[in-house]
Amino acid sequence: MDNFTKLLNKYDLQVPRYTSYPTVPYWSDSPTPDEWVQSINTYMAKDKASWSMYIHIPFCETLCSFCGCNTSITRNKERGVGYVDVLLSEWNNYLSKVKSLPSKQLKQIHLGGGTPNFLSPASMESLLKPILDNCTIDKSEFEASIEVDPRRCTDEQLKKYVELGFNRISLGVQDFNIEVQKLINRVQSYESVEKVTQTSRDLGITSVNFDLIYGLPKQTMDLFKKTVEQTLKLKPERIALYSLAIVPWIKPSQRLFKDEDLPMGAEKRALYEYARKVLIAEGYIEIGMDHFALPEDSLAEAIQNHTLHRNFMGYTCKTSDVLLGLGVSSISETPDMFHQNEKVLTLYQEKVEQKQVPTLRGHKLTQDDIYYRKKVLQFMTELEVVIDDESQEQDIVSFLNEMISDGLVVVEDKKLKLTDKGHPFIRNACLVWDKRLRDKKPDAKTFSKSI
Ligand SMILES: C[S@@+](CC[C@H](N)C(=O)[O-])C[C@H]1O[C@@H](n2cnc3c(N)ncnc32)[C@H](O)[C@@H]1O
Ligand code: SF4
């Protein structure tokens, strides 16, 4: 067994992805809906406060058998129409409770899912026009992005997105190989991805992202090389290269393929390492854990300017005081609170119709949480963190002693730094800042594996 395989075997453990700290399973002190609204009001009262918005559209016409997102499978387009009404009620409810929202700068809006292009152009307009017309936006720095499924994205939809102000688009690609696609119940041609990419660019979209996944069933190195090659032909400004997260306890449908179909451990990681090498050679810059961007893209600029940020939407270059999530299961955050909406569509809908904030759960951050959140964020974005004092250094050296002797992290210049060799193990190293998890071990099946 070579050295790298030994490391993979040793560190391929269940660890969080750190899109938040504390991570969701460790949220404990849930705010009441009133406390949540109060927290938004507090931070929006600040001079020059700014905010971002996330809207979740849960619908998909068919289920991809690997999917770990919160989805609702239906071909009935009318459901999208009714859902838009509920989203607008939720928005109006916030407007009545947070009076300062329209006057504060909205820096970023992101539509995710599910599949946002499940909505017709007319529904999209009836959702976004009243919202955006009511917001303060500086067009020179506004970022509006949308996730689309290229199998079902029309020119008419793309035109509507541009008309509404979208300047970024993210396409679910996953893999270009037909055999892999069949196994994940997601057959989509290269031509459909090419067409959406090209039309988006022709219409003035400045940044196209592709979501790719490594570790899919029957995804061999030879097949994946072709997927990378085809991706490079279209040269998206950004690429998210996700590790397939096997979380069957959340989505039993993932078990439609067999365990033995999945590349694991070293074989799986080799797919990422291959793509990483080729993408970097083609001029892409690696962003944090699993993202790549061309140097002109704002994500790459954020790395250089040390302004990269990470939240529930992944890596982003915009920071704001409040992230407000609308829609079923959406997560919001302020500097001292997390908040998640009901995950069951009917419950979410009922609460909104009763003019309630549709709280499922959340977390009021303690001073300790705020301190460690900063450390986790810094490590996940900059790959290094300042060590504050002697005792912290001692703790790091003792907690990470194996990773240090394996050459995966180093302690030098009063900083903890991830080495190049340690890159695949960033989540394992980040555990040192996860006070909550260190105080109380998670249940065996809480997180997906690190590789
Ligand atoms: C909401 S979907 C993207 C938009 C649209 N629904 C589509 O699939 O084209 C978000 C992305 O999450 C990623 N994803 C979903 N389930 C995953 C899993 N189990 N492991 C890794 N990535 C996953 C996929 O790359 C997917 O494109
Ligand atoms: S990958 Fe996208 S289209 Fe497929 S089920 Fe998940 S959210 Fe829906």
Coordinates of C-alpha atoms and ligand atoms in Angstrom, one line a residue:
M1 CA 0.0 0.0 0.0
D2 CA 1.5 3.4 -0.9
N3 CA 1.8 6.2 1.6
F4 CA -1.1 8.3 0.2
T5 CA -3.4 5.3 0.4
K6 CA -2.3 4.7 4.0
L7 CA -3.2 8.3 4.8
L8 CA -6.5 8.0 3.1
N9 CA -7.4 4.9 5.1
K10 CA -6.3 6.6 8.3
Y11 CA -8.2 9.9 7.8
D12 CA -11.3 9.0 5.7
L13 CA -13.6 9.6 8.7
Q14 CA -17.0 11.1 9.2
V15 CA -16.4 14.8 9.7
P16 CA -18.4 18.0 9.1
R17 CA -18.1 20.0 5.9
Y18 CA -18.1 23.2 8.0
T19 CA -20.5 25.4 6.1
S20 CA -21.4 26.6 9.6
Y21 CA -20.0 26.6 13.1
P22 CA -21.5 25.2 15.3
T23 CA -22.5 22.5 12.7
V24 CA -26.2 21.9 12.4
P25 CA -26.2 18.7 14.6
Y26 CA -24.7 20.7 17.4
W27 CA -27.3 23.5 17.3
S28 CA -28.8 23.5 20.8
D29 CA -30.2 26.8 22.0
S30 CA -32.9 27.5 19.4
P31 CA -34.3 31.0 19.2
T32 CA -38.0 31.7 19.3
P33 CA -39.4 33.3 16.1
D34 CA -39.5 36.7 18.0
E35 CA -35.8 36.3 19.1
W36 CA -34.9 35.6 15.5
V37 CA -36.7 38.7 14.2
Q38 CA -35.1 40.7 17.0
S39 CA -31.6 39.5 15.9
I40 CA -32.2 40.6 12.3
N41 CA -33.5 44.0 13.5
T42 CA -30.5 44.5 15.7
Y43 CA -28.0 43.9 12.9
M44 CA -30.0 45.8 10.3
A45 CA -30.1 48.8 12.6
K46 CA -26.4 49.2 12.1
D47 CA -25.2 52.1 10.0
K48 CA -24.4 50.8 6.5
A49 CA -25.8 47.3 7.3
S50 CA -26.1 45.1 4.3
W51 CA -27.8 41.7 3.7
S52 CA -28.0 38.8 1.4
M53 CA -30.9 36.6 0.4
Y54 CA -31.3 32.9 -0.3
I55 CA -34.5 31.5 -1.8
H56 CA -35.1 27.7 -1.9
I57 CA -37.2 26.2 -4.7
P58 CA -37.6 22.5 -3.7
F59 CA -39.2 21.1 -6.8
C60 CA -37.5 18.7 -9.3
E61 CA -39.3 16.8 -12.1
T62 CA -37.3 13.6 -11.5
L63 CA -35.1 12.4 -8.7
C64 CA -31.4 11.9 -9.3
S65 CA -30.5 8.9 -7.2
F66 CA -27.4 10.4 -5.6
C67 CA -29.1 13.6 -4.4
G68 CA -28.8 14.9 -0.9
C69 CA -30.7 18.2 -1.3
N70 CA -34.1 19.0 0.1
T71 CA -36.3 18.2 -2.9
S72 CA -39.9 17.6 -3.7
I73 CA -40.4 15.5 -6.9
T74 CA -43.3 16.5 -9.1
R75 CA -44.2 17.2 -12.7
N76 CA -47.1 19.4 -11.7
K77 CA -46.0 23.0 -12.6
E78 CA -49.0 24.4 -10.8
R79 CA -47.2 23.6 -7.5
G80 CA -44.6 26.2 -8.4
V81 CA -47.2 28.8 -8.9
G82 CA -48.7 28.2 -5.4
Y83 CA -45.3 28.0 -3.8
V84 CA -44.4 31.5 -5.2
D85 CA -47.5 32.9 -3.4
V86 CA -46.2 31.3 -0.1
L87 CA -42.7 32.8 -0.6
L88 CA -44.2 36.2 -1.2
S89 CA -46.3 35.9 2.0
E90 CA -43.1 35.0 3.9
W91 CA -41.3 38.0 2.4
N92 CA -44.2 40.3 3.3
N93 CA -44.2 39.0 6.8
Y94 CA -40.5 39.8 7.2
L95 CA -41.2 43.3 5.7
S96 CA -43.8 44.0 8.3
K97 CA -41.4 42.8 11.1
V98 CA -38.1 44.2 9.9
K99 CA -39.0 47.7 8.7
S100 CA -35.4 48.6 7.8
L101 CA -35.0 45.8 5.3
P102 CA -35.9 47.7 2.1
S103 CA -33.5 50.6 3.0
K104 CA -30.4 48.4 3.6
Q105 CA -28.2 47.3 0.8
L106 CA -29.0 43.9 -0.7
K107 CA -25.6 42.7 -1.8
Q108 CA -26.4 39.2 -3.1
I109 CA -29.3 37.0 -4.0
H110 CA -29.0 33.2 -4.6
L111 CA -31.7 30.9 -5.8
G112 CA -31.1 27.3 -5.0
G113 CA -32.9 24.0 -4.8
G114 CA -34.2 21.6 -5.8
T115 CA -34.4 23.2 -9.2
P116 CA -35.1 27.0 -9.4
N117 CA -35.8 26.6 -13.2
F118 CA -38.8 24.4 -12.3
L119 CA -40.6 27.8 -12.1
S120 CA -41.8 29.3 -15.4
P121 CA -40.5 32.6 -16.5
A122 CA -43.8 34.2 -15.5
S123 CA -43.6 32.7 -12.0
M124 CA -40.0 33.8 -11.6
E125 CA -41.0 37.3 -12.5
S126 CA -43.9 37.4 -10.1
L127 CA -41.7 36.2 -7.3
L128 CA -38.7 38.4 -7.9
K129 CA -40.0 41.6 -9.2
P130 CA -41.9 42.6 -6.0
I131 CA -38.9 41.6 -3.9
L132 CA -36.2 43.3 -5.9
D133 CA -38.3 46.4 -6.5
N134 CA -38.5 46.8 -2.8
C135 CA -34.8 46.5 -2.1
T136 CA -31.8 48.9 -2.2
I137 CA -29.4 47.5 -4.7
D138 CA -26.1 48.9 -5.9
K139 CA -26.0 47.5 -9.4
S140 CA -22.2 47.9 -9.7
E141 CA -21.6 45.3 -7.0
F142 CA -24.8 43.3 -6.9
E143 CA -24.5 39.5 -7.4
A144 CA -27.5 37.5 -8.4
S145 CA -27.0 33.8 -9.0
I146 CA -29.3 30.9 -9.8
E147 CA -28.9 27.1 -9.9
V148 CA -30.3 25.5 -13.1
D149 CA -30.8 22.0 -14.4
P150 CA -29.6 22.2 -18.0
R151 CA -31.9 19.4 -19.1
R152 CA -34.8 21.6 -18.6
C153 CA -33.6 25.2 -19.1
T154 CA -35.0 27.1 -22.0
D155 CA -33.8 30.3 -23.8
E156 CA -36.9 32.1 -22.6
Q157 CA -36.0 31.3 -19.0
L158 CA -32.4 32.5 -19.4
K159 CA -33.7 35.8 -21.0
K160 CA -35.9 36.3 -18.0
Y161 CA -33.1 35.7 -15.6
V162 CA -30.9 38.3 -17.3
E163 CA -33.9 40.8 -17.5
L164 CA -34.4 40.3 -13.7
G165 CA -30.7 41.1 -13.1
F166 CA -29.0 37.7 -12.7
N167 CA -25.3 37.8 -13.6
R168 CA -24.3 34.3 -12.4
I169 CA -25.6 30.9 -13.3
S170 CA -24.7 27.5 -11.9
L171 CA -25.4 24.3 -13.9
G172 CA -25.8 20.9 -12.4
V173 CA -23.5 18.8 -14.6
Q174 CA -22.2 16.0 -12.3
D175 CA -20.6 13.9 -15.0
F176 CA -20.8 13.8 -18.8
N177 CA -20.6 10.0 -19.2
I178 CA -23.9 8.4 -20.3
E179 CA -23.3 5.1 -18.3
V180 CA -22.6 7.1 -15.1
Q181 CA -25.6 9.3 -15.8
K182 CA -27.9 6.3 -16.3
L183 CA -26.9 4.9 -12.9
I184 CA -27.7 8.2 -11.1
N185 CA -31.0 8.6 -13.0
R186 CA -29.8 11.7 -14.7
V187 CA -29.3 11.4 -18.4
Q188 CA -28.2 14.8 -19.9
S189 CA -26.3 15.5 -23.1
Y190 CA -23.1 17.5 -23.5
E191 CA -25.0 19.5 -26.1
S192 CA -27.6 20.6 -23.5
V193 CA -24.9 21.9 -21.2
E194 CA -23.1 23.6 -24.1
K195 CA -26.2 25.3 -25.2
V196 CA -27.2 26.7 -21.8
T197 CA -23.6 27.8 -21.2
Q198 CA -23.3 29.5 -24.6
T199 CA -26.7 31.2 -24.5
S200 CA -26.1 32.5 -20.9
R201 CA -22.8 34.0 -22.1
D202 CA -24.4 35.5 -25.2
L203 CA -27.1 37.1 -23.0
G204 CA -24.4 38.7 -20.8
I205 CA -24.1 36.4 -17.8
T206 CA -20.6 37.0 -16.6
S207 CA -20.0 33.8 -14.6
V208 CA -21.0 30.3 -15.3
N209 CA -20.4 27.6 -12.7
F210 CA -20.5 23.8 -13.3
D211 CA -21.2 21.4 -10.4
L212 CA -19.3 18.2 -10.9
I213 CA -19.2 15.2 -8.6
Y214 CA -16.4 12.7 -8.0
G215 CA -17.1 9.3 -6.5
L216 CA -20.2 8.6 -8.6
P217 CA -21.1 4.9 -9.4
K218 CA -18.9 3.4 -12.1
Q219 CA -17.0 6.6 -12.5
T220 CA -13.6 5.3 -13.5
M221 CA -10.5 7.5 -14.1
D222 CA -10.7 7.1 -17.8
L223 CA -14.4 8.2 -17.9
F224 CA -13.8 11.0 -15.5
K225 CA -10.8 12.3 -17.6
K226 CA -13.3 12.7 -20.5
T227 CA -15.7 14.7 -18.2
V228 CA -12.9 17.0 -17.2
E229 CA -11.9 17.4 -20.9
Q230 CA -15.4 18.2 -21.9
T231 CA -15.7 20.7 -19.0
L232 CA -12.6 22.4 -20.2
K233 CA -14.0 22.8 -23.7
L234 CA -16.6 25.1 -22.2
K235 CA -14.3 26.7 -19.7
P236 CA -16.8 27.7 -17.0
E237 CA -15.6 30.6 -14.8
R238 CA -16.2 28.4 -11.7
I239 CA -16.2 24.7 -11.0
A240 CA -17.5 23.1 -7.8
L241 CA -16.0 19.6 -7.6
Y242 CA -17.9 17.9 -4.9
S243 CA -17.1 14.6 -3.2
L244 CA -20.2 12.4 -3.5
A245 CA -21.7 12.5 0.0
I246 CA -23.2 9.2 0.9
V247 CA -25.8 10.0 3.4
P248 CA -28.4 7.2 2.9
W249 CA -29.9 7.8 6.3
I250 CA -31.2 11.1 4.9
K251 CA -32.1 9.8 1.4
P252 CA -32.8 6.1 1.1
S253 CA -33.2 6.6 -2.6
Q254 CA -29.4 6.9 -2.8
R255 CA -29.2 3.2 -2.4
L256 CA -30.5 2.6 -5.9
F257 CA -26.9 1.8 -6.8
K258 CA -24.7 -0.8 -5.2
D259 CA -21.8 -0.1 -2.8
E260 CA -19.4 -2.0 -5.1
D261 CA -20.2 0.4 -8.0
L262 CA -18.7 3.3 -6.0
P263 CA -15.0 4.3 -6.3
M264 CA -13.8 4.6 -2.7
G265 CA -10.7 5.8 -0.7
A266 CA -7.6 6.3 -2.8
E267 CA -9.4 5.4 -6.1
K268 CA -12.1 8.1 -5.4
R269 CA -9.6 10.8 -4.2
A270 CA -7.4 10.2 -7.3
L271 CA -10.3 11.5 -9.4
Y272 CA -10.2 14.8 -7.5
E273 CA -6.4 15.0 -7.6
Y274 CA -6.4 14.4 -11.4
A275 CA -9.0 17.2 -12.0
R276 CA -7.1 19.5 -9.6
K277 CA -3.8 19.0 -11.5
V278 CA -5.4 19.6 -14.9
L279 CA -7.6 22.5 -13.9
I280 CA -4.6 24.3 -12.2
A281 CA -2.5 23.6 -15.4
E282 CA -5.3 25.3 -17.4
G283 CA -5.2 28.4 -15.2
Y284 CA -7.8 27.8 -12.6
I285 CA -7.2 28.7 -9.0
E286 CA -8.2 26.3 -6.3
I287 CA -10.6 27.8 -3.8
G288 CA -10.7 26.3 -0.3
M289 CA -11.9 22.7 -0.2
D290 CA -13.6 21.9 -3.5
H291 CA -13.9 24.9 -5.7
F292 CA -12.0 26.3 -8.7
A293 CA -12.2 29.7 -10.4
L294 CA -10.6 31.4 -13.3
P295 CA -8.3 34.3 -12.1
E296 CA -10.7 37.0 -13.4
D297 CA -13.6 35.6 -11.4
S298 CA -14.5 37.4 -8.2
L299 CA -14.0 34.2 -6.2
A300 CA -10.4 34.0 -7.3
E301 CA -10.0 37.8 -6.5
A302 CA -11.4 37.2 -3.1
I303 CA -8.7 34.6 -2.4
Q304 CA -6.0 37.1 -3.3
N305 CA -7.7 39.9 -1.3
H306 CA -8.3 37.7 1.7
T307 CA -12.0 38.4 1.6
L308 CA -13.3 34.9 0.8
H309 CA -16.2 33.9 3.0
R310 CA -18.0 30.6 3.6
N311 CA -21.6 30.0 4.5
F312 CA -24.5 27.6 3.8
M313 CA -24.3 28.4 0.1
G314 CA -20.6 27.4 0.1
Y315 CA -17.7 29.7 -0.8
T316 CA -18.7 33.3 -1.6
C317 CA -17.0 36.6 -2.0
K318 CA -19.7 38.8 -0.5
T319 CA -20.0 39.2 3.2
S320 CA -23.1 40.9 4.7
D321 CA -24.5 41.4 8.2
V322 CA -27.6 39.2 7.6
L323 CA -28.3 36.2 5.4
L324 CA -32.0 35.8 5.1
G325 CA -33.3 32.5 3.7
L326 CA -36.8 32.3 2.3
G327 CA -38.6 29.0 1.5
V328 CA -38.9 25.5 2.9
S329 CA -35.8 24.3 4.8
S330 CA -33.8 27.6 4.1
I331 CA -31.1 28.5 6.6
S332 CA -30.5 32.1 7.6
E333 CA -27.8 33.7 9.8
T334 CA -26.9 36.8 11.7
P335 CA -23.6 37.3 13.5
D336 CA -25.1 35.8 16.7
M337 CA -27.8 33.4 15.4
F338 CA -28.7 30.6 13.0
H339 CA -32.3 30.0 11.9
Q340 CA -33.8 27.2 9.8
N341 CA -37.3 27.1 8.3
E342 CA -39.5 24.1 8.5
K343 CA -38.2 21.3 6.3
V344 CA -41.6 19.7 5.5
L345 CA -43.4 21.7 2.8
T346 CA -46.9 21.5 4.3
L347 CA -45.7 22.6 7.7
Y348 CA -43.7 25.5 6.2
Q349 CA -46.7 26.5 4.2
E350 CA -49.1 26.3 7.1
K351 CA -47.0 28.5 9.3
V352 CA -46.4 31.1 6.6
E353 CA -50.1 31.2 5.8
Q354 CA -50.8 31.9 9.5
K355 CA -48.3 34.8 9.3
Q356 CA -45.8 33.1 11.5
V357 CA -42.1 32.9 11.0
P358 CA -41.8 29.2 9.9
T359 CA -39.1 28.3 12.5
L360 CA -38.0 24.7 12.6
R361 CA -34.8 25.2 14.7
G362 CA -31.8 27.4 15.1
H363 CA -29.0 28.3 17.4
K364 CA -28.1 31.3 19.6
L365 CA -24.3 31.5 19.4
T366 CA -22.4 31.8 22.7
Q367 CA -19.2 34.0 22.9
D368 CA -17.3 30.7 22.6
D369 CA -19.2 29.8 19.4
I370 CA -18.5 33.2 17.9
Y371 CA -14.8 32.8 18.7
Y372 CA -14.5 29.3 17.2
R373 CA -16.7 30.2 14.2
K374 CA -14.1 32.8 13.2
K375 CA -11.3 30.2 13.5
V376 CA -13.2 27.6 11.5
L377 CA -14.1 30.1 8.8
Q378 CA -10.5 31.3 8.6
F379 CA -9.1 27.8 8.3
M380 CA -11.7 26.8 5.6
T381 CA -11.0 29.9 3.5
E382 CA -7.3 30.8 4.1
L383 CA -6.1 27.3 5.0
E384 CA -4.3 28.8 8.0
V385 CA -5.2 30.4 11.3
V386 CA -3.4 32.6 13.8
I387 CA -2.7 30.8 17.1
D388 CA -3.6 33.2 19.9
D389 CA -1.5 32.0 22.8
E390 CA 0.8 29.3 24.3
S391 CA -1.9 27.1 25.7
Q392 CA -3.7 27.1 22.4
E393 CA -0.6 26.1 20.6
Q394 CA 0.0 23.3 23.1
D395 CA -3.6 22.1 22.6
I396 CA -3.2 22.2 18.8
V397 CA 0.1 20.3 18.8
S398 CA -1.4 17.6 21.1
F399 CA -4.7 17.3 19.3
L400 CA -3.2 17.2 15.8
N401 CA 0.0 15.4 16.7
E402 CA -0.6 12.6 14.2
M403 CA -1.5 15.0 11.4
I404 CA 1.7 17.0 12.2
S405 CA 3.9 13.9 12.1
D406 CA 2.2 12.8 8.8
G407 CA 3.1 16.3 7.4
L408 CA -0.5 17.3 6.8
V409 CA -0.4 20.5 9.0
V410 CA 2.4 22.5 10.5
V411 CA 2.6 24.9 13.4
E412 CA 4.9 27.8 12.5
D413 CA 5.0 31.6 12.8
K414 CA 2.3 31.4 15.5
K415 CA -0.1 29.9 12.9
L416 CA -1.6 26.5 12.1
K417 CA -1.1 25.9 8.4
L418 CA -2.5 23.2 6.1
T419 CA 0.3 21.8 3.9
D420 CA -0.2 20.9 0.2
K421 CA -0.1 17.2 1.2
G422 CA -2.7 17.9 3.9
H423 CA -5.2 19.5 1.4
P424 CA -7.4 16.4 1.1
F425 CA -7.7 16.3 4.9
I426 CA -8.7 19.9 5.6
R427 CA -12.0 18.8 7.3
N428 CA -10.0 16.5 9.6
A429 CA -7.6 19.4 10.6
C430 CA -10.5 21.8 11.1
L431 CA -11.8 19.5 13.9
V432 CA -9.2 21.1 16.2
W433 CA -11.4 24.3 16.2
D434 CA -14.6 22.4 16.6
K435 CA -15.0 22.8 20.4
R436 CA -18.6 21.5 20.4
L437 CA -17.7 18.3 18.7
R438 CA -14.6 17.8 20.8
D439 CA -16.7 18.2 24.0
K440 CA -19.3 15.7 22.8
K441 CA -18.6 13.1 20.1
P442 CA -21.3 12.8 17.4
D443 CA -23.5 9.8 16.8
A444 CA -21.7 7.5 14.4
K445 CA -23.7 8.5 11.3
T446 CA -24.0 12.3 11.6
F447 CA -21.6 13.4 8.9
S448 CA -20.4 12.2 5.5
K449 CA -16.9 10.9 5.1
S450 CA -14.0 13.4 4.6
I451 CA -12.7 12.0 1.3
Ligands
LIG1 C1 -29.7 21.9 -6.1 S1 -28.6 21.0 -7.1 C2 -28.2 21.9 -8.6 C3 -29.4 22.4 -9.4 C4 -30.2 21.4 -10.1 N1 -31.1 20.8 -9.2 C5 -29.4 20.3 -10.8 O1 -29.3 19.3 -10.3 O2 -29.0 20.6 -12.0 C6 -27.1 21.3 -6.2 C7 -25.9 20.5 -6.4 O3 -25.7 19.7 -5.2 C8 -24.8 18.6 -5.5 N2 -25.2 17.4 -4.8 C9 -26.4 17.0 -4.6 N3 -26.4 15.8 -3.9 C10 -25.1 15.6 -3.7 C11 -24.4 14.5 -3.0 N4 -25.1 13.5 -2.4 N5 -23.1 14.6 -2.9 C12 -22.4 15.6 -3.5 N6 -23.0 16.6 -4.1 C13 -24.3 16.6 -4.2 C14 -24.9 18.4 -7.1 O4 -23.6 18.7 -7.7 C15 -25.9 19.4 -7.5 O5 -25.6 20.0 -8.7
SF4_2 S1 -29.4 16.9 -8.2 FE1 -30.7 18.6 -8.7 S2 -32.2 17.9 -10.2 FE2 -31.3 16.1 -9.2 S3 -32.7 15.6 -7.6 FE3 -31.1 16.9 -6.7 S4 -31.8 18.9 -6.8 FE4 -33.1 17.7 -8.1

